[in-house]
Amino acid sequence: MDWEDWKPLYLRIVREMGYPIEGDRRAARILRALLLEGDEYILRDELAAVVGRKAYVFGCGPSLEDALQEFDFSDGTLIVADGATSALLEHDMVPDIIVSDLDGRIPDLKLANDRGAFMAVHAHGDNVDKLTAYVPLFSRVLGTTQTEPLDIVYNFGGFTDGDRAAFLAEELGAREIVLVGFDFGETVGRWSKPGLREHAPIWESKRKKFEFAEELLKWLEKNGKARIEYLRPGP
Ligand SMILES: Nc1ncnc2c1ncn2[C@@H]1O[C@H](COP(=O)(O)OP(=O)(O)OP(=O)(O)O)[C@@H](O)[C@H]1O
Ligand SMILES: Nc1nc2c(c(=O)[nH]1)N=C(CO)CN2
Ligand SMILES: [Mg+2]
């Protein structure tokens, strides 16, 4: 997605969420500097080579666990939103790509990365401390931003880790995107935050994030090239 197409959506998000744009810009510059320092960064084409025609994108909704038990995912690229990494590892699956703003369980992200997963690490105004602490731990890292892209820090569109993972899949060539554990609704899945032991009732800022994520996925369905479907486990 071009920055010019993304910009109006982004401006609405920051206005409604109350994020200072300069904070997001600064985070992108810091991520860029960390990537250049560490020399473990990758470019778009290297990540595109990992994405097949069919991609499963795993969110952290409460249905994730049942879906992992019920379905077979061997015919597509496995792209996880952040904490969903831990759920896949518990099912002896290693994601191909982790899309994260680094608020998942870092030891699990690191384990999956050591086992071959590529990282798409997102910079925003509220995760600079996490970027600084954890980016140097990882290999094969592609940087993303939600403001203007920089040379090695990309903006494929998308806001939350989940919908951003779908935008990344589309941009890197997937033409069938299957969303797993994308329940949204009133309950935040337990994989969403390292501190959560159980699924939790939604809180206000998360509700706003879910609203944008759903809207953006509808936008992608309408304007993207990929067919998007939701996979839901049986009752
Ligand atoms: N019910 C749900 N509970 C949790 N995540 C969900 C749910 N439904 C869909 N998702 C998707 O799964 C993703 C999980 O990622 P993660 O929990 O790290 O959130 P995030 O985008 O980093 O937001 P936050 O900054 O609030 O943690 C979300 O971004 C969201 O798009
Ligand atoms: N500034 C800012 N940007 C974000 C944030 C956040 O908390 N602050 N959370 C995100 C993950 O959903 C994506 N983008
Ligand atoms: Mg996250």
PDB file of N, CA, C and O in Angstrom, residues 102-166:
ATOM      1  N   LEU A 102       6.559  -6.116  19.543  1.00  0.00           N
ATOM      2  CA  LEU A 102       7.402  -6.599  20.646  1.00  0.00           C
ATOM      3  C   LEU A 102       6.716  -6.527  22.008  1.00  0.00           C
ATOM      4  O   LEU A 102       7.383  -6.362  23.028  1.00  0.00           O
ATOM      5  N   ASP A 103       5.379  -6.679  22.025  1.00  0.00           N
ATOM      6  CA  ASP A 103       4.736  -6.812  23.337  1.00  0.00           C
ATOM      7  C   ASP A 103       4.218  -8.242  23.563  1.00  0.00           C
ATOM      8  O   ASP A 103       3.440  -8.491  24.468  1.00  0.00           O
ATOM      9  N   GLY A 104       4.692  -9.186  22.732  1.00  0.00           N
ATOM     10  CA  GLY A 104       4.420 -10.606  23.005  1.00  0.00           C
ATOM     11  C   GLY A 104       5.444 -11.135  24.003  1.00  0.00           C
ATOM     12  O   GLY A 104       6.251 -10.378  24.550  1.00  0.00           O
ATOM     13  N   ARG A 105       5.412 -12.460  24.244  1.00  0.00           N
ATOM     14  CA  ARG A 105       6.410 -13.056  25.157  1.00  0.00           C
ATOM     15  C   ARG A 105       7.749 -13.135  24.421  1.00  0.00           C
ATOM     16  O   ARG A 105       7.928 -13.947  23.512  1.00  0.00           O
ATOM     17  N   ILE A 106       8.690 -12.282  24.843  1.00  0.00           N
ATOM     18  CA  ILE A 106       9.964 -12.157  24.118  1.00  0.00           C
ATOM     19  C   ILE A 106      10.724 -13.496  24.042  1.00  0.00           C
ATOM     20  O   ILE A 106      11.228 -13.845  22.964  1.00  0.00           O
ATOM     21  N   PRO A 107      10.783 -14.286  25.124  1.00  0.00           N
ATOM     22  CA  PRO A 107      11.522 -15.561  24.991  1.00  0.00           C
ATOM     23  C   PRO A 107      10.929 -16.470  23.916  1.00  0.00           C
ATOM     24  O   PRO A 107      11.669 -17.181  23.223  1.00  0.00           O
ATOM     25  N   ASP A 108       9.602 -16.423  23.747  1.00  0.00           N
ATOM     26  CA  ASP A 108       8.984 -17.245  22.692  1.00  0.00           C
ATOM     27  C   ASP A 108       9.277 -16.672  21.300  1.00  0.00           C
ATOM     28  O   ASP A 108       9.527 -17.418  20.352  1.00  0.00           O
ATOM     29  N   LEU A 109       9.248 -15.349  21.176  1.00  0.00           N
ATOM     30  CA  LEU A 109       9.590 -14.735  19.882  1.00  0.00           C
ATOM     31  C   LEU A 109      11.033 -15.108  19.511  1.00  0.00           C
ATOM     32  O   LEU A 109      11.334 -15.462  18.370  1.00  0.00           O
ATOM     33  N   LYS A 110      11.902 -15.074  20.504  1.00  0.00           N
ATOM     34  CA  LYS A 110      13.324 -15.374  20.274  1.00  0.00           C
ATOM     35  C   LYS A 110      13.506 -16.852  19.885  1.00  0.00           C
ATOM     36  O   LYS A 110      14.255 -17.181  18.955  1.00  0.00           O
ATOM     37  N   LEU A 111      12.784 -17.726  20.588  1.00  0.00           N
ATOM     38  CA  LEU A 111      12.877 -19.156  20.279  1.00  0.00           C
ATOM     39  C   LEU A 111      12.434 -19.423  18.840  1.00  0.00           C
ATOM     40  O   LEU A 111      13.093 -20.147  18.086  1.00  0.00           O
ATOM     41  N   ALA A 112      11.294 -18.835  18.464  1.00  0.00           N
ATOM     42  CA  ALA A 112      10.776 -19.041  17.103  1.00  0.00           C
ATOM     43  C   ALA A 112      11.749 -18.461  16.078  1.00  0.00           C
ATOM     44  O   ALA A 112      12.003 -19.069  15.029  1.00  0.00           O
ATOM     45  N   ASN A 113      12.315 -17.298  16.371  1.00  0.00           N
ATOM     46  CA  ASN A 113      13.291 -16.667  15.476  1.00  0.00           C
ATOM     47  C   ASN A 113      14.544 -17.552  15.346  1.00  0.00           C
ATOM     48  O   ASN A 113      15.055 -17.778  14.237  1.00  0.00           O
ATOM     49  N   ASP A 114      14.988 -18.125  16.458  1.00  0.00           N
ATOM     50  CA  ASP A 114      16.152 -19.030  16.416  1.00  0.00           C
ATOM     51  C   ASP A 114      15.833 -20.286  15.603  1.00  0.00           C
ATOM     52  O   ASP A 114      16.729 -20.898  15.030  1.00  0.00           O
ATOM     53  N   ARG A 115      14.547 -20.662  15.581  1.00  0.00           N
ATOM     54  CA  ARG A 115      14.166 -21.852  14.806  1.00  0.00           C
ATOM     55  C   ARG A 115      13.836 -21.525  13.351  1.00  0.00           C
ATOM     56  O   ARG A 115      13.306 -22.366  12.635  1.00  0.00           O
ATOM     57  N   GLY A 116      14.023 -20.269  12.955  1.00  0.00           N
ATOM     58  CA  GLY A 116      13.898 -19.951  11.533  1.00  0.00           C
ATOM     59  C   GLY A 116      12.882 -18.885  11.171  1.00  0.00           C
ATOM     60  O   GLY A 116      12.828 -18.452  10.018  1.00  0.00           O
ATOM     61  N   ALA A 117      12.049 -18.479  12.126  1.00  0.00           N
ATOM     62  CA  ALA A 117      11.026 -17.479  11.796  1.00  0.00           C
ATOM     63  C   ALA A 117      11.672 -16.130  11.459  1.00  0.00           C
ATOM     64  O   ALA A 117      12.628 -15.710  12.131  1.00  0.00           O
ATOM     65  N   PHE A 118      11.154 -15.475  10.436  1.00  0.00           N
ATOM     66  CA  PHE A 118      11.566 -14.109  10.118  1.00  0.00           C
ATOM     67  C   PHE A 118      10.756 -13.149  10.991  1.00  0.00           C
ATOM     68  O   PHE A 118       9.626 -13.459  11.371  1.00  0.00           O
ATOM     69  N   MET A 119      11.337 -11.979  11.279  1.00  0.00           N
ATOM     70  CA  MET A 119      10.657 -10.994  12.118  1.00  0.00           C
ATOM     71  C   MET A 119      10.243  -9.783  11.279  1.00  0.00           C
ATOM     72  O   MET A 119      11.056  -9.287  10.499  1.00  0.00           O
ATOM     73  N   ALA A 120       9.006  -9.306  11.471  1.00  0.00           N
ATOM     74  CA  ALA A 120       8.625  -7.995  10.936  1.00  0.00           C
ATOM     75  C   ALA A 120       8.312  -7.138  12.160  1.00  0.00           C
ATOM     76  O   ALA A 120       7.233  -7.230  12.748  1.00  0.00           O
ATOM     77  N   VAL A 121       9.289  -6.348  12.565  1.00  0.00           N
ATOM     78  CA  VAL A 121       9.183  -5.597  13.827  1.00  0.00           C
ATOM     79  C   VAL A 121       8.674  -4.188  13.542  1.00  0.00           C
ATOM     80  O   VAL A 121       9.219  -3.473  12.693  1.00  0.00           O
ATOM     81  N   HIS A 122       7.631  -3.822  14.284  1.00  0.00           N
ATOM     82  CA  HIS A 122       6.948  -2.548  14.046  1.00  0.00           C
ATOM     83  C   HIS A 122       7.369  -1.500  15.068  1.00  0.00           C
ATOM     84  O   HIS A 122       7.361  -1.750  16.279  1.00  0.00           O
ATOM     85  N   ALA A 123       7.683  -0.303  14.562  1.00  0.00           N
ATOM     86  CA  ALA A 123       8.040   0.820  15.436  1.00  0.00           C
ATOM     87  C   ALA A 123       6.840   1.731  15.599  1.00  0.00           C
ATOM     88  O   ALA A 123       6.196   2.104  14.617  1.00  0.00           O
ATOM     89  N   HIS A 124       6.520   2.083  16.843  1.00  0.00           N
ATOM     90  CA  HIS A 124       5.520   3.138  17.082  1.00  0.00           C
ATOM     91  C   HIS A 124       5.911   3.915  18.333  1.00  0.00           C
ATOM     92  O   HIS A 124       6.818   3.495  19.074  1.00  0.00           O
ATOM     93  N   GLY A 125       5.226   5.009  18.543  1.00  0.00           N
ATOM     94  CA  GLY A 125       5.634   5.935  19.598  1.00  0.00           C
ATOM     95  C   GLY A 125       5.617   5.344  20.993  1.00  0.00           C
ATOM     96  O   GLY A 125       6.220   5.915  21.912  1.00  0.00           O
ATOM     97  N   ASP A 126       4.954   4.194  21.183  1.00  0.00           N
ATOM     98  CA  ASP A 126       4.849   3.622  22.523  1.00  0.00           C
ATOM     99  C   ASP A 126       5.666   2.348  22.712  1.00  0.00           C
ATOM    100  O   ASP A 126       5.453   1.632  23.692  1.00  0.00           O
ATOM    101  N   ASN A 127       6.566   2.047  21.779  1.00  0.00           N
ATOM    102  CA  ASN A 127       7.386   0.849  22.017  1.00  0.00           C
ATOM    103  C   ASN A 127       8.889   1.076  21.819  1.00  0.00           C
ATOM    104  O   ASN A 127       9.639   0.123  21.633  1.00  0.00           O
ATOM    105  N   VAL A 128       9.313   2.327  21.924  1.00  0.00           N
ATOM    106  CA  VAL A 128      10.740   2.630  21.705  1.00  0.00           C
ATOM    107  C   VAL A 128      11.624   1.878  22.704  1.00  0.00           C
ATOM    108  O   VAL A 128      12.682   1.340  22.343  1.00  0.00           O
ATOM    109  N   ASP A 129      11.167   1.799  23.967  1.00  0.00           N
ATOM    110  CA  ASP A 129      11.977   1.075  24.966  1.00  0.00           C
ATOM    111  C   ASP A 129      12.125  -0.395  24.582  1.00  0.00           C
ATOM    112  O   ASP A 129      13.204  -0.991  24.717  1.00  0.00           O
ATOM    113  N   LYS A 130      11.052  -0.981  24.059  1.00  0.00           N
ATOM    114  CA  LYS A 130      11.111  -2.400  23.664  1.00  0.00           C
ATOM    115  C   LYS A 130      11.996  -2.582  22.430  1.00  0.00           C
ATOM    116  O   LYS A 130      12.758  -3.545  22.335  1.00  0.00           O
ATOM    117  N   LEU A 131      11.904  -1.653  21.494  1.00  0.00           N
ATOM    118  CA  LEU A 131      12.770  -1.734  20.309  1.00  0.00           C
ATOM    119  C   LEU A 131      14.233  -1.737  20.731  1.00  0.00           C
ATOM    120  O   LEU A 131      15.030  -2.573  20.303  1.00  0.00           O
ATOM    121  N   THR A 132      14.572  -0.779  21.600  1.00  0.00           N
ATOM    122  CA  THR A 132      15.963  -0.626  22.011  1.00  0.00           C
ATOM    123  C   THR A 132      16.455  -1.864  22.756  1.00  0.00           C
ATOM    124  O   THR A 132      17.573  -2.330  22.538  1.00  0.00           O
ATOM    125  N   ALA A 133      15.580  -2.412  23.593  1.00  0.00           N
ATOM    126  CA  ALA A 133      16.000  -3.566  24.405  1.00  0.00           C
ATOM    127  C   ALA A 133      16.078  -4.850  23.585  1.00  0.00           C
ATOM    128  O   ALA A 133      16.963  -5.667  23.812  1.00  0.00           O
ATOM    129  N   TYR A 134      15.134  -5.053  22.656  1.00  0.00           N
ATOM    130  CA  TYR A 134      14.991  -6.396  22.074  1.00  0.00           C
ATOM    131  C   TYR A 134      15.418  -6.540  20.615  1.00  0.00           C
ATOM    132  O   TYR A 134      15.773  -7.645  20.208  1.00  0.00           O
ATOM    133  N   VAL A 135      15.365  -5.471  19.822  1.00  0.00           N
ATOM    134  CA  VAL A 135      15.743  -5.636  18.401  1.00  0.00           C
ATOM    135  C   VAL A 135      17.134  -6.274  18.261  1.00  0.00           C
ATOM    136  O   VAL A 135      17.321  -7.170  17.437  1.00  0.00           O
ATOM    137  N   PRO A 136      18.113  -5.862  19.110  1.00  0.00           N
ATOM    138  CA  PRO A 136      19.445  -6.465  18.957  1.00  0.00           C
ATOM    139  C   PRO A 136      19.478  -7.975  19.212  1.00  0.00           C
ATOM    140  O   PRO A 136      20.457  -8.636  18.840  1.00  0.00           O
ATOM    141  N   LEU A 137      18.429  -8.531  19.818  1.00  0.00           N
ATOM    142  CA  LEU A 137      18.417  -9.981  20.091  1.00  0.00           C
ATOM    143  C   LEU A 137      18.106 -10.807  18.847  1.00  0.00           C
ATOM    144  O   LEU A 137      18.400 -12.002  18.800  1.00  0.00           O
ATOM    145  N   PHE A 138      17.442 -10.180  17.859  1.00  0.00           N
ATOM    146  CA  PHE A 138      16.856 -10.972  16.781  1.00  0.00           C
ATOM    147  C   PHE A 138      17.707 -10.996  15.510  1.00  0.00           C
ATOM    148  O   PHE A 138      18.469 -10.080  15.235  1.00  0.00           O
ATOM    149  N   SER A 139      17.518 -12.079  14.732  1.00  0.00           N
ATOM    150  CA  SER A 139      18.120 -12.174  13.396  1.00  0.00           C
ATOM    151  C   SER A 139      17.017 -11.990  12.357  1.00  0.00           C
ATOM    152  O   SER A 139      15.841 -12.177  12.667  1.00  0.00           O
ATOM    153  N   ARG A 140      17.404 -11.733  11.126  1.00  0.00           N
ATOM    154  CA  ARG A 140      16.470 -11.666   9.994  1.00  0.00           C
ATOM    155  C   ARG A 140      15.255 -10.785  10.304  1.00  0.00           C
ATOM    156  O   ARG A 140      14.126 -11.254  10.362  1.00  0.00           O
ATOM    157  N   VAL A 141      15.532  -9.493  10.508  1.00  0.00           N
ATOM    158  CA  VAL A 141      14.491  -8.549  10.924  1.00  0.00           C
ATOM    159  C   VAL A 141      14.172  -7.565   9.803  1.00  0.00           C
ATOM    160  O   VAL A 141      15.069  -6.916   9.263  1.00  0.00           O
ATOM    161  N   LEU A 142      12.893  -7.465   9.470  1.00  0.00           N
ATOM    162  CA  LEU A 142      12.435  -6.393   8.569  1.00  0.00           C
ATOM    163  C   LEU A 142      11.730  -5.357   9.441  1.00  0.00           C
ATOM    164  O   LEU A 142      10.919  -5.709  10.299  1.00  0.00           O
ATOM    165  N   GLY A 143      12.062  -4.092   9.232  1.00  0.00           N
ATOM    166  CA  GLY A 143      11.459  -3.026  10.037  1.00  0.00           C
ATOM    167  C   GLY A 143      10.227  -2.451   9.362  1.00  0.00           C
ATOM    168  O   GLY A 143      10.190  -2.306   8.142  1.00  0.00           O
ATOM    169  N   THR A 144       9.208  -2.129  10.178  1.00  0.00           N
ATOM    170  CA  THR A 144       8.021  -1.448   9.638  1.00  0.00           C
ATOM    171  C   THR A 144       7.665  -0.238  10.499  1.00  0.00           C
ATOM    172  O   THR A 144       8.023  -0.154  11.673  1.00  0.00           O
ATOM    173  N   THR A 145       6.945   0.680   9.850  1.00  0.00           N
ATOM    174  CA  THR A 145       6.477   1.891  10.519  1.00  0.00           C
ATOM    175  C   THR A 145       5.039   2.161  10.098  1.00  0.00           C
ATOM    176  O   THR A 145       4.561   1.604   9.112  1.00  0.00           O
ATOM    177  N   GLN A 146       4.346   3.024  10.863  1.00  0.00           N
ATOM    178  CA  GLN A 146       3.006   3.436  10.424  1.00  0.00           C
ATOM    179  C   GLN A 146       3.018   4.869   9.880  1.00  0.00           C
ATOM    180  O   GLN A 146       2.006   5.363   9.425  1.00  0.00           O
ATOM    181  N   THR A 147       4.191   5.525   9.947  1.00  0.00           N
ATOM    182  CA  THR A 147       4.328   6.864   9.339  1.00  0.00           C
ATOM    183  C   THR A 147       5.023   6.722   7.977  1.00  0.00           C
ATOM    184  O   THR A 147       5.044   5.643   7.411  1.00  0.00           O
ATOM    185  N   GLU A 148       5.606   7.812   7.494  1.00  0.00           N
ATOM    186  CA  GLU A 148       6.278   7.766   6.193  1.00  0.00           C
ATOM    187  C   GLU A 148       7.352   6.670   6.213  1.00  0.00           C
ATOM    188  O   GLU A 148       8.145   6.622   7.159  1.00  0.00           O
ATOM    189  N   PRO A 149       7.417   5.828   5.171  1.00  0.00           N
ATOM    190  CA  PRO A 149       8.473   4.823   5.151  1.00  0.00           C
ATOM    191  C   PRO A 149       9.850   5.467   5.022  1.00  0.00           C
ATOM    192  O   PRO A 149       9.982   6.541   4.443  1.00  0.00           O
ATOM    193  N   LEU A 150      10.863   4.800   5.587  1.00  0.00           N
ATOM    194  CA  LEU A 150      12.257   5.204   5.387  1.00  0.00           C
ATOM    195  C   LEU A 150      12.862   4.156   4.451  1.00  0.00           C
ATOM    196  O   LEU A 150      12.187   3.184   4.099  1.00  0.00           O
ATOM    197  N   ASP A 151      14.137   4.293   4.098  1.00  0.00           N
ATOM    198  CA  ASP A 151      14.678   3.339   3.119  1.00  0.00           C
ATOM    199  C   ASP A 151      14.499   1.875   3.534  1.00  0.00           C
ATOM    200  O   ASP A 151      13.975   1.054   2.780  1.00  0.00           O
ATOM    201  N   ILE A 152      14.905   1.520   4.754  1.00  0.00           N
ATOM    202  CA  ILE A 152      14.825   0.107   5.165  1.00  0.00           C
ATOM    203  C   ILE A 152      13.731  -0.109   6.224  1.00  0.00           C
ATOM    204  O   ILE A 152      13.698  -1.153   6.865  1.00  0.00           O
ATOM    205  N   VAL A 153      12.868   0.856   6.391  1.00  0.00           N
ATOM    206  CA  VAL A 153      11.736   0.708   7.324  1.00  0.00           C
ATOM    207  C   VAL A 153      10.468   0.920   6.506  1.00  0.00           C
ATOM    208  O   VAL A 153      10.196   2.019   6.043  1.00  0.00           O
ATOM    209  N   TYR A 154       9.711  -0.164   6.323  1.00  0.00           N
ATOM    210  CA  TYR A 154       8.633  -0.197   5.338  1.00  0.00           C
ATOM    211  C   TYR A 154       7.282   0.140   5.963  1.00  0.00           C
ATOM    212  O   TYR A 154       7.066  -0.025   7.169  1.00  0.00           O
ATOM    213  N   ASN A 155       6.370   0.575   5.114  1.00  0.00           N
ATOM    214  CA  ASN A 155       4.981   0.755   5.532  1.00  0.00           C
ATOM    215  C   ASN A 155       4.096   0.056   4.499  1.00  0.00           C
ATOM    216  O   ASN A 155       3.885   0.569   3.402  1.00  0.00           O
ATOM    217  N   PHE A 156       3.595  -1.122   4.866  1.00  0.00           N
ATOM    218  CA  PHE A 156       2.712  -1.875   3.965  1.00  0.00           C
ATOM    219  C   PHE A 156       1.246  -1.584   4.268  1.00  0.00           C
ATOM    220  O   PHE A 156       0.359  -2.179   3.667  1.00  0.00           O
ATOM    221  N   GLY A 157       0.994  -0.722   5.248  1.00  0.00           N
ATOM    222  CA  GLY A 157      -0.367  -0.462   5.695  1.00  0.00           C
ATOM    223  C   GLY A 157      -0.729  -1.360   6.866  1.00  0.00           C
ATOM    224  O   GLY A 157      -0.037  -2.333   7.163  1.00  0.00           O
ATOM    225  N   GLY A 158      -1.832  -0.998   7.532  1.00  0.00           N
ATOM    226  CA  GLY A 158      -2.276  -1.795   8.680  1.00  0.00           C
ATOM    227  C   GLY A 158      -1.888  -1.154   9.995  1.00  0.00           C
ATOM    228  O   GLY A 158      -0.930  -0.377  10.068  1.00  0.00           O
ATOM    229  N   PHE A 159      -2.648  -1.487  11.037  1.00  0.00           N
ATOM    230  CA  PHE A 159      -2.467  -0.833  12.336  1.00  0.00           C
ATOM    231  C   PHE A 159      -2.108  -1.842  13.429  1.00  0.00           C
ATOM    232  O   PHE A 159      -0.962  -1.883  13.872  1.00  0.00           O
ATOM    233  N   THR A 160      -3.042  -2.677  13.840  1.00  0.00           N
ATOM    234  CA  THR A 160      -2.699  -3.634  14.908  1.00  0.00           C
ATOM    235  C   THR A 160      -1.851  -4.756  14.305  1.00  0.00           C
ATOM    236  O   THR A 160      -1.822  -4.944  13.085  1.00  0.00           O
ATOM    237  N   ASP A 161      -1.186  -5.503  15.170  1.00  0.00           N
ATOM    238  CA  ASP A 161      -0.317  -6.573  14.652  1.00  0.00           C
ATOM    239  C   ASP A 161      -1.091  -7.502  13.714  1.00  0.00           C
ATOM    240  O   ASP A 161      -0.554  -7.959  12.700  1.00  0.00           O
ATOM    241  N   GLY A 162      -2.347  -7.791  14.059  1.00  0.00           N
ATOM    242  CA  GLY A 162      -3.127  -8.744  13.276  1.00  0.00           C
ATOM    243  C   GLY A 162      -3.464  -8.236  11.878  1.00  0.00           C
ATOM    244  O   GLY A 162      -3.145  -8.889  10.869  1.00  0.00           O
ATOM    245  N   ASP A 163      -4.088  -7.072  11.793  1.00  0.00           N
ATOM    246  CA  ASP A 163      -4.447  -6.593  10.444  1.00  0.00           C
ATOM    247  C   ASP A 163      -3.184  -6.200   9.668  1.00  0.00           C
ATOM    248  O   ASP A 163      -3.093  -6.384   8.450  1.00  0.00           O
ATOM    249  N   ARG A 164      -2.156  -5.711  10.380  1.00  0.00           N
ATOM    250  CA  ARG A 164      -0.904  -5.365   9.696  1.00  0.00           C
ATOM    251  C   ARG A 164      -0.257  -6.602   9.070  1.00  0.00           C
ATOM    252  O   ARG A 164       0.327  -6.527   7.991  1.00  0.00           O
ATOM    253  N   ALA A 165      -0.403  -7.745   9.746  1.00  0.00           N
ATOM    254  CA  ALA A 165       0.133  -9.003   9.187  1.00  0.00           C
ATOM    255  C   ALA A 165      -0.595  -9.351   7.889  1.00  0.00           C
ATOM    256  O   ALA A 165       0.018  -9.846   6.930  1.00  0.00           O
ATOM    257  N   ALA A 166      -1.901  -9.086   7.840  1.00  0.00           N
ATOM    258  CA  ALA A 166      -2.660  -9.363   6.606  1.00  0.00           C
ATOM    259  C   ALA A 166      -2.228  -8.409   5.490  1.00  0.00           C
ATOM    260  O   ALA A 166      -2.073  -8.816   4.335  1.00  0.00           O
TER     261      ALA A 166
END
